[in-house]
Amino acid sequence: MGRRREFLDGDTADVARRLLGSTLVSTVDGSETRGVIVETEAYLGLADPASHAHVSKGRTPRNDAMFAARGTLYVYVSYGIHHCINVVTGEEGVPAAVLIRALDPVAGREVMAARRKRDTDLCSGPGRLAQALGITMRHNYHDLARPPVRLIPGTPVEESKTGASGRIGVSRAADWPLRFFVKGHPAVKPPRW
DNA sequence: GGTCGGATCATCT
DNA sequence: GATGATCCGACCG
């Protein structure tokens, strides 16, 4: 992914929208799984009250990967059970990231179903897609330019086919329009507004 | 179809 | 002791 640097450069909200249409490929445990990104959320870092790296928290072991170089994978555990994955978008030392919330599963569906122990809702939610791709905390700090988890930039989804809304499940800055999604895609649940 | 509560833990109060 | 960038099974209509 040689174009990674330029593709992820710029305002994090713009990057979050631009990532719609790009592909995540995992070869974790030797099986390829692949999905096209259809829902994202931007987390702006220091100035964003909903971000794990908001100034009020400082740099901690948990959020440390958000301070890494652009194109790094930031993984955290949600509700003690689920893993959520983010693409780091800031300069090194400046935290910012895009949460991947949903994928259109395009390859390795059987492997995903085996990992998920069900054959529906394979990648429609941040915890679900991390499980489907086999991503866990051991992939925190991983460079998305190389296996076993790669980000392949794609042609961004036409803007008229995308929507924006408030982020899901956040209590602070809930009205900031930083969630982006492909309108009408089955893996994307309809927004509150 | 929709709603409710449990699982489980790093971080914060 | 409470909270949260979540998901799932149980239960109710």
mmCIF file of C-alpha atoms (C1' of nucleotides) in Angstrom:
data_model
loop_
_atom_site.group_PDB
_atom_site.id
_atom_site.type_symbol
_atom_site.label_atom_id
_atom_site.label_comp_id
_atom_site.label_asym_id
_atom_site.label_seq_id
_atom_site.Cartn_x
_atom_site.Cartn_y
_atom_site.Cartn_z
ATOM 1 C CA MET A 1 0.000 0.000 0.000
ATOM 2 C CA GLY A 2 2.505 2.558 -1.178
ATOM 3 C CA ARG A 3 -0.173 5.224 -1.550
ATOM 4 C CA ARG A 4 -1.089 4.834 2.096
ATOM 5 C CA ARG A 5 0.578 7.998 3.274
ATOM 6 C CA GLU A 6 -1.146 10.296 0.820
ATOM 7 C CA PHE A 7 -4.449 8.458 1.035
ATOM 8 C CA LEU A 8 -4.638 8.881 4.795
ATOM 9 C CA ASP A 9 -3.302 12.434 4.822
ATOM 10 C CA GLY A 10 -5.486 15.433 5.584
ATOM 11 C CA ASP A 11 -8.436 16.159 7.828
ATOM 12 C CA THR A 12 -9.490 13.018 9.700
ATOM 13 C CA ALA A 13 -13.197 13.525 8.936
ATOM 14 C CA ASP A 14 -12.337 13.737 5.216
ATOM 15 C CA VAL A 15 -10.227 10.603 5.526
ATOM 16 C CA ALA A 16 -13.102 8.783 7.237
ATOM 17 C CA ARG A 17 -15.394 9.536 4.297
ATOM 18 C CA ARG A 18 -12.669 8.755 1.772
ATOM 19 C CA LEU A 19 -12.123 5.316 3.325
ATOM 20 C CA LEU A 20 -15.600 4.248 2.217
ATOM 21 C CA GLY A 21 -14.861 1.976 -0.761
ATOM 22 C CA SER A 22 -11.391 0.899 0.357
ATOM 23 C CA THR A 23 -10.647 -2.709 1.247
ATOM 24 C CA LEU A 24 -9.345 -4.456 4.337
ATOM 25 C CA VAL A 25 -7.597 -7.768 3.739
ATOM 26 C CA SER A 26 -6.682 -10.146 6.539
ATOM 27 C CA THR A 27 -4.556 -13.269 6.230
ATOM 28 C CA VAL A 28 -4.539 -13.943 9.959
ATOM 29 C CA ASP A 29 -4.047 -17.671 10.616
ATOM 30 C CA GLY A 30 -3.444 -18.307 6.913
ATOM 31 C CA SER A 31 -6.989 -17.797 5.650
ATOM 32 C CA GLU A 32 -7.831 -14.758 3.582
ATOM 33 C CA THR A 33 -10.809 -12.664 4.552
ATOM 34 C CA ARG A 34 -11.626 -9.437 2.788
ATOM 35 C CA GLY A 35 -14.199 -6.677 3.063
ATOM 36 C CA VAL A 36 -14.984 -3.290 1.552
ATOM 37 C CA ILE A 37 -15.405 -0.498 4.099
ATOM 38 C CA VAL A 38 -18.992 0.820 4.189
ATOM 39 C CA GLU A 39 -19.159 2.601 7.558
ATOM 40 C CA THR A 40 -16.605 4.645 9.517
ATOM 41 C CA GLU A 41 -16.341 7.128 12.348
ATOM 42 C CA ALA A 42 -13.714 9.845 12.801
ATOM 43 C CA TYR A 43 -12.123 10.400 16.208
ATOM 44 C CA LEU A 44 -10.246 13.660 16.230
ATOM 45 C CA GLY A 45 -7.920 13.078 19.152
ATOM 46 C CA LEU A 46 -6.953 15.775 21.630
ATOM 47 C CA ALA A 47 -9.844 18.139 20.881
ATOM 48 C CA ASP A 48 -12.532 15.465 20.628
ATOM 49 C CA PRO A 49 -14.336 14.706 23.904
ATOM 50 C CA ALA A 50 -15.466 11.302 22.561
ATOM 51 C CA SER A 51 -11.943 10.202 21.642
ATOM 52 C CA HIS A 52 -9.879 7.832 23.750
ATOM 53 C CA ALA A 53 -7.044 10.332 23.272
ATOM 54 C CA HIS A 54 -8.881 13.464 24.412
ATOM 55 C CA VAL A 55 -6.608 15.857 26.332
ATOM 56 C CA SER A 56 -8.376 15.012 29.566
ATOM 57 C CA LYS A 57 -6.986 11.474 29.390
ATOM 58 C CA GLY A 58 -3.415 12.025 28.236
ATOM 59 C CA ARG A 59 -1.271 9.371 26.581
ATOM 60 C CA THR A 60 -1.858 6.018 28.270
ATOM 61 C CA PRO A 61 -0.979 2.379 27.514
ATOM 62 C CA ARG A 62 -4.474 1.894 26.131
ATOM 63 C CA ASN A 63 -4.535 4.789 23.650
ATOM 64 C CA ASP A 64 -0.818 4.834 22.859
ATOM 65 C CA ALA A 65 -1.239 3.383 19.347
ATOM 66 C CA MET A 66 -3.401 6.394 18.427
ATOM 67 C CA PHE A 67 -0.207 8.464 18.695
ATOM 68 C CA ALA A 68 1.658 6.256 16.216
ATOM 69 C CA ALA A 69 2.323 6.978 12.535
ATOM 70 C CA ARG A 70 -0.396 7.198 9.900
ATOM 71 C CA GLY A 71 -1.430 3.803 8.646
ATOM 72 C CA THR A 72 -0.947 2.065 11.990
ATOM 73 C CA LEU A 73 -3.710 -0.163 13.358
ATOM 74 C CA TYR A 74 -5.164 0.834 16.737
ATOM 75 C CA VAL A 75 -7.080 -1.974 18.473
ATOM 76 C CA TYR A 76 -8.942 -1.750 21.767
ATOM 77 C CA VAL A 77 -11.295 -3.953 23.750
ATOM 78 C CA SER A 78 -14.864 -2.757 24.039
ATOM 79 C CA TYR A 79 -17.111 -3.727 26.938
ATOM 80 C CA GLY A 80 -14.524 -6.250 27.992
ATOM 81 C CA ILE A 81 -15.491 -8.616 25.181
ATOM 82 C CA HIS A 82 -15.263 -7.156 21.692
ATOM 83 C CA HIS A 83 -12.316 -5.848 19.714
ATOM 84 C CA CYS A 84 -12.639 -2.655 17.677
ATOM 85 C CA ILE A 85 -10.200 -1.558 14.982
ATOM 86 C CA ASN A 86 -9.093 1.893 13.923
ATOM 87 C CA VAL A 87 -6.844 3.308 11.207
ATOM 88 C CA VAL A 88 -4.462 5.891 12.670
ATOM 89 C CA THR A 89 -4.550 9.087 10.612
ATOM 90 C CA GLY A 90 -2.458 11.673 12.461
ATOM 91 C CA GLU A 91 1.176 12.658 12.330
ATOM 92 C CA GLU A 92 3.328 10.629 14.686
ATOM 93 C CA GLY A 93 2.728 12.017 18.178
ATOM 94 C CA VAL A 94 -0.615 13.606 17.220
ATOM 95 C CA PRO A 95 -3.500 11.245 18.013
ATOM 96 C CA ALA A 96 -6.318 10.776 15.497
ATOM 97 C CA ALA A 97 -8.000 7.707 14.063
ATOM 98 C CA VAL A 98 -10.907 6.329 12.058
ATOM 99 C CA LEU A 99 -12.995 3.539 13.587
ATOM 100 C CA ILE A 100 -14.065 0.927 11.042
ATOM 101 C CA ARG A 101 -17.709 0.139 11.843
ATOM 102 C CA ALA A 102 -18.879 -2.077 8.980
ATOM 103 C CA LEU A 103 -17.602 -3.969 5.945
ATOM 104 C CA ASP A 104 -19.168 -5.563 2.930
ATOM 105 C CA PRO A 105 -17.664 -9.067 3.160
ATOM 106 C CA VAL A 106 -16.364 -9.965 -0.306
ATOM 107 C CA ALA A 107 -14.025 -12.920 0.303
ATOM 108 C CA GLY A 108 -13.519 -15.613 2.916
ATOM 109 C CA ARG A 109 -17.114 -15.614 4.050
ATOM 110 C CA GLU A 110 -16.891 -19.197 5.256
ATOM 111 C CA VAL A 111 -13.878 -18.398 7.424
ATOM 112 C CA MET A 112 -15.718 -15.384 8.808
ATOM 113 C CA ALA A 113 -18.779 -17.499 9.578
ATOM 114 C CA ALA A 114 -16.612 -20.064 11.358
ATOM 115 C CA ARG A 115 -14.970 -17.368 13.487
ATOM 116 C CA ARG A 116 -18.302 -15.705 14.182
ATOM 117 C CA LYS A 117 -20.138 -18.987 14.786
ATOM 118 C CA ARG A 118 -23.024 -17.688 12.703
ATOM 119 C CA ASP A 119 -23.545 -16.973 9.034
ATOM 120 C CA THR A 120 -25.372 -13.643 9.190
ATOM 121 C CA ASP A 121 -24.193 -10.187 10.261
ATOM 122 C CA LEU A 122 -20.619 -11.181 9.459
ATOM 123 C CA CYS A 123 -19.179 -7.662 9.397
ATOM 124 C CA SER A 124 -22.039 -5.315 10.342
ATOM 125 C CA GLY A 125 -20.597 -3.718 13.456
ATOM 126 C CA PRO A 126 -17.115 -2.917 14.771
ATOM 127 C CA GLY A 127 -16.840 -5.918 17.097
ATOM 128 C CA ARG A 128 -18.287 -8.262 14.519
ATOM 129 C CA LEU A 129 -15.909 -7.316 11.732
ATOM 130 C CA ALA A 130 -12.854 -7.539 13.991
ATOM 131 C CA GLN A 131 -13.917 -11.046 14.961
ATOM 132 C CA ALA A 132 -14.625 -11.975 11.319
ATOM 133 C CA LEU A 133 -11.124 -10.851 10.272
ATOM 134 C CA GLY A 134 -9.445 -12.532 13.255
ATOM 135 C CA ILE A 135 -8.070 -9.263 14.616
ATOM 136 C CA THR A 136 -7.237 -9.031 18.333
ATOM 137 C CA MET A 137 -5.053 -6.979 20.659
ATOM 138 C CA ARG A 138 -2.006 -8.752 19.306
ATOM 139 C CA HIS A 139 -2.470 -6.670 16.132
ATOM 140 C CA ASN A 140 -2.357 -3.347 17.984
ATOM 141 C CA TYR A 141 0.408 -1.153 16.424
ATOM 142 C CA HIS A 142 0.390 -3.287 13.277
ATOM 143 C CA ASP A 143 1.469 -1.523 10.073
ATOM 144 C CA LEU A 144 -1.455 -1.729 7.636
ATOM 145 C CA ALA A 145 0.936 -1.741 4.686
ATOM 146 C CA ARG A 146 1.927 -5.333 5.375
ATOM 147 C CA PRO A 147 0.390 -8.706 6.155
ATOM 148 C CA PRO A 148 -1.437 -10.103 7.940
ATOM 149 C CA VAL A 149 -3.764 -7.078 7.898
ATOM 150 C CA ARG A 150 -3.605 -4.691 4.960
ATOM 151 C CA LEU A 151 -5.527 -1.616 3.906
ATOM 152 C CA ILE A 152 -5.911 -1.355 0.143
ATOM 153 C CA PRO A 153 -6.983 2.137 -0.948
ATOM 154 C CA GLY A 154 -9.875 2.055 -3.385
ATOM 155 C CA THR A 155 -11.923 4.544 -5.321
ATOM 156 C CA PRO A 156 -13.944 6.428 -2.704
ATOM 157 C CA VAL A 157 -17.698 5.897 -2.856
ATOM 158 C CA GLU A 158 -19.428 8.695 -4.750
ATOM 159 C CA GLU A 159 -20.408 11.399 -2.297
ATOM 160 C CA SER A 160 -24.081 11.321 -3.328
ATOM 161 C CA LYS A 161 -24.176 7.679 -2.224
ATOM 162 C CA THR A 162 -22.839 8.411 1.250
ATOM 163 C CA GLY A 163 -24.427 9.883 4.344
ATOM 164 C CA ALA A 164 -23.221 11.389 7.616
ATOM 165 C CA SER A 165 -24.627 11.355 11.134
ATOM 166 C CA GLY A 166 -23.680 11.525 14.782
ATOM 167 C CA ARG A 167 -21.446 8.767 16.100
ATOM 168 C CA ILE A 168 -22.987 5.666 17.605
ATOM 169 C CA GLY A 169 -22.914 4.987 21.300
ATOM 170 C CA VAL A 170 -21.001 8.092 22.361
ATOM 171 C CA SER A 171 -22.313 10.277 25.160
ATOM 172 C CA ARG A 172 -20.096 13.305 24.580
ATOM 173 C CA ALA A 173 -20.012 15.315 21.349
ATOM 174 C CA ALA A 174 -22.878 13.065 20.258
ATOM 175 C CA ASP A 175 -24.064 15.633 17.718
ATOM 176 C CA TRP A 176 -20.756 15.972 15.868
ATOM 177 C CA PRO A 177 -21.411 14.621 12.331
ATOM 178 C CA LEU A 178 -18.398 12.313 12.174
ATOM 179 C CA ARG A 179 -20.032 9.027 11.219
ATOM 180 C CA PHE A 180 -19.939 8.199 7.510
ATOM 181 C CA PHE A 181 -21.671 5.366 5.706
ATOM 182 C CA VAL A 182 -22.828 4.044 2.348
ATOM 183 C CA LYS A 183 -26.515 4.863 2.072
ATOM 184 C CA GLY A 184 -28.803 1.869 2.037
ATOM 185 C CA HIS A 185 -26.074 -0.730 2.462
ATOM 186 C CA PRO A 186 -27.395 -3.826 4.287
ATOM 187 C CA ALA A 187 -24.452 -3.879 6.726
ATOM 188 C CA VAL A 188 -25.208 -0.324 7.845
ATOM 189 C CA LYS A 189 -27.933 0.243 10.360
ATOM 190 C CA PRO A 190 -29.982 3.370 9.735
ATOM 191 C CA PRO A 191 -28.747 6.422 11.640
ATOM 192 C CA ARG A 192 -30.693 8.147 14.366
ATOM 193 C CA TRP A 193 -30.642 11.316 12.316
ATOM 194 C "C1'" DG B 1 -40.926 -7.212 14.650
ATOM 195 C "C1'" DG B 2 -38.948 -4.847 19.080
ATOM 196 C "C1'" DT B 3 -36.861 -4.337 23.695
ATOM 197 C "C1'" DC B 4 -34.083 -5.768 27.705
ATOM 198 C "C1'" DG B 5 -30.207 -7.396 30.439
ATOM 199 C "C1'" DG B 6 -25.845 -9.996 30.879
ATOM 200 C "C1'" DA B 7 -21.081 -10.658 29.647
ATOM 201 C "C1'" DT B 8 -16.447 -8.613 31.283
ATOM 202 C "C1'" DC B 9 -12.498 -5.238 31.918
ATOM 203 C "C1'" DA B 10 -9.498 -0.951 31.396
ATOM 204 C "C1'" DT B 11 -10.095 3.349 32.897
ATOM 205 C "C1'" DC B 12 -11.971 6.870 35.578
ATOM 206 C "C1'" DT B 13 -14.458 8.934 39.751
ATOM 207 C "C1'" DG C 1 -18.236 1.667 42.348
ATOM 208 C "C1'" DA C 2 -19.582 3.257 37.595
ATOM 209 C "C1'" DT C 3 -18.912 3.729 32.748
ATOM 210 C "C1'" DG C 4 -18.440 2.512 27.780
ATOM 211 C "C1'" DA C 5 -16.491 3.844 20.106
ATOM 212 C "C1'" DT C 6 -20.754 -3.752 21.736
ATOM 213 C "C1'" DC C 7 -23.049 -7.995 20.724
ATOM 214 C "C1'" DC C 8 -26.189 -11.665 21.595
ATOM 215 C "C1'" DG C 9 -29.780 -14.522 23.513
ATOM 216 C "C1'" DA C 10 -34.106 -14.293 25.797
ATOM 217 C "C1'" DC C 11 -38.417 -12.691 26.044
ATOM 218 C "C1'" DC C 12 -42.622 -10.172 24.538
ATOM 219 C "C1'" DG C 13 -46.027 -9.078 21.423
#
